[in-house]
């Protein structure tokens, strides 16, 4: 069982659909993250949760809505997305205060918006 | 603004040595990370440098010069499985990670 599990691995959705991405970490970490990865671009931090409280929202459009019900689970709810939102969405976790504070990533959800 | 530069793509031969460079301009510095990402897989931690010098870990080594805003990842005795993207990231003064766009390394037999 891998440390950080993401489902689904692939998702195709229309612009009017509503879908959710799921992430689960089995590492006992206290921080979780959503990143967007587009081809040939740096990773973009979308949301950070620390101890289940959202601590950062990097000006992400409201069509992306995160949810962190507990320290092991993280969701990203998607609605009325645009084609430019097509990308790989990565979930990560870390133990705050770790030296160094390494990120552990899931394998991502490859999202295509038609 | 903050910026991380690394080559887009590099090609090397199996058994050889390759050096992947990373230069950065950030607001403060609290360490530099290298991650490896195979196609379709999760990025995985490779190394962390916070002090100047070379850190060696098996076939992989990472070097840092804070005065020059420069790091490199050195891969020795290249194997086909080393074909991957290598991501450089710097932690700034606010403990935010600034990422490079990654270097795709292609290993040829």
GROMACS .gro file of C-alpha atoms in nm, chain B residues 8-95:
model
   88
  122UNK     CA    1   1.395   2.149  -2.016
  123UNK     CA    2   1.547   1.828  -2.146
  124UNK     CA    3   1.878   1.641  -2.139
  125UNK     CA    4   1.999   1.323  -2.305
  126UNK     CA    5   2.270   1.092  -2.173
  127UNK     CA    6   2.406   0.744  -2.236
  128UNK     CA    7   2.362   0.441  -2.014
  129UNK     CA    8   2.664   0.402  -1.785
  130UNK     CA    9   2.770   0.765  -1.820
  131UNK     CA   10   2.747   1.063  -1.582
  132UNK     CA   11   2.506   1.354  -1.615
  133UNK     CA   12   2.479   1.683  -1.428
  134UNK     CA   13   2.145   1.865  -1.407
  135UNK     CA   14   2.179   2.230  -1.310
  136UNK     CA   15   1.936   2.450  -1.121
  137UNK     CA   16   1.971   2.823  -1.062
  138UNK     CA   17   1.741   3.021  -0.840
  139UNK     CA   18   1.643   3.372  -0.738
  140UNK     CA   19   1.419   3.367  -0.434
  141UNK     CA   20   1.317   3.580  -0.141
  142UNK     CA   21   1.536   3.416   0.118
  143UNK     CA   22   1.653   3.056   0.133
  144UNK     CA   23   1.562   2.770   0.362
  145UNK     CA   24   1.685   2.475   0.162
  146UNK     CA   25   1.680   2.323  -0.185
  147UNK     CA   26   1.511   1.997  -0.281
  148UNK     CA   27   1.544   1.759  -0.574
  149UNK     CA   28   1.258   1.526  -0.665
  150UNK     CA   29   1.243   1.252  -0.927
  151UNK     CA   30   0.925   1.190  -1.125
  152UNK     CA   31   0.885   0.897  -1.362
  153UNK     CA   32   0.624   0.943  -1.632
  154UNK     CA   33   0.276   0.888  -1.492
  155UNK     CA   34   0.403   0.847  -1.138
  156UNK     CA   35   0.436   1.046  -0.818
  157UNK     CA   36   0.733   1.275  -0.762
  158UNK     CA   37   0.964   1.122  -0.500
  159UNK     CA   38   1.216   1.295  -0.276
  160UNK     CA   39   1.581   1.259  -0.377
  161UNK     CA   40   1.783   1.510  -0.180
  162UNK     CA   41   1.790   1.819   0.036
  163UNK     CA   42   2.069   2.078   0.068
  164UNK     CA   43   2.067   2.369   0.308
  165UNK     CA   44   2.443   2.423   0.353
  166UNK     CA   45   2.702   2.472   0.079
  167UNK     CA   46   2.872   2.165  -0.050
  168UNK     CA   47   2.814   1.820  -0.188
  169UNK     CA   48   2.576   1.562  -0.045
  170UNK     CA   49   2.632   1.210  -0.175
  171UNK     CA   50   2.375   0.935  -0.169
  172UNK     CA   51   2.476   0.630  -0.367
  173UNK     CA   52   2.483   0.704  -0.740
  174UNK     CA   53   2.319   1.043  -0.684
  175UNK     CA   54   2.486   1.356  -0.545
  176UNK     CA   55   2.354   1.707  -0.497
  177UNK     CA   56   2.561   2.024  -0.473
  178UNK     CA   57   2.469   2.368  -0.343
  179UNK     CA   58   2.629   2.712  -0.363
  180UNK     CA   59   2.412   2.965  -0.182
  181UNK     CA   60   2.628   3.262  -0.283
  182UNK     CA   61   2.579   3.173  -0.651
  183UNK     CA   62   2.215   3.066  -0.623
  184UNK     CA   63   2.311   2.739  -0.785
  185UNK     CA   64   2.267   2.368  -0.738
  186UNK     CA   65   2.326   2.059  -0.943
  187UNK     CA   66   2.218   1.699  -0.929
  188UNK     CA   67   2.486   1.453  -1.040
  189UNK     CA   68   2.384   1.107  -1.153
  190UNK     CA   69   2.658   0.848  -1.199
  191UNK     CA   70   2.658   0.507  -1.370
  192UNK     CA   71   2.335   0.592  -1.544
  193UNK     CA   72   2.075   0.322  -1.578
  194UNK     CA   73   1.773   0.311  -1.807
  195UNK     CA   74   1.548   0.342  -1.502
  196UNK     CA   75   1.695   0.689  -1.439
  197UNK     CA   76   1.493   0.818  -1.734
  198UNK     CA   77   1.257   1.058  -1.556
  199UNK     CA   78   1.192   1.423  -1.486
  200UNK     CA   79   1.398   1.587  -1.214
  201UNK     CA   80   1.236   1.873  -1.024
  202UNK     CA   81   1.431   2.141  -0.838
  203UNK     CA   82   1.251   2.334  -0.561
  204UNK     CA   83   1.366   2.604  -0.319
  205UNK     CA   84   1.208   2.685   0.014
  206UNK     CA   85   1.195   3.064   0.053
  207UNK     CA   86   1.200   3.281   0.363
  208UNK     CA   87   0.828   3.215   0.420
  209UNK     CA   88   0.887   2.840   0.398
   0.00000   0.00000   0.00000
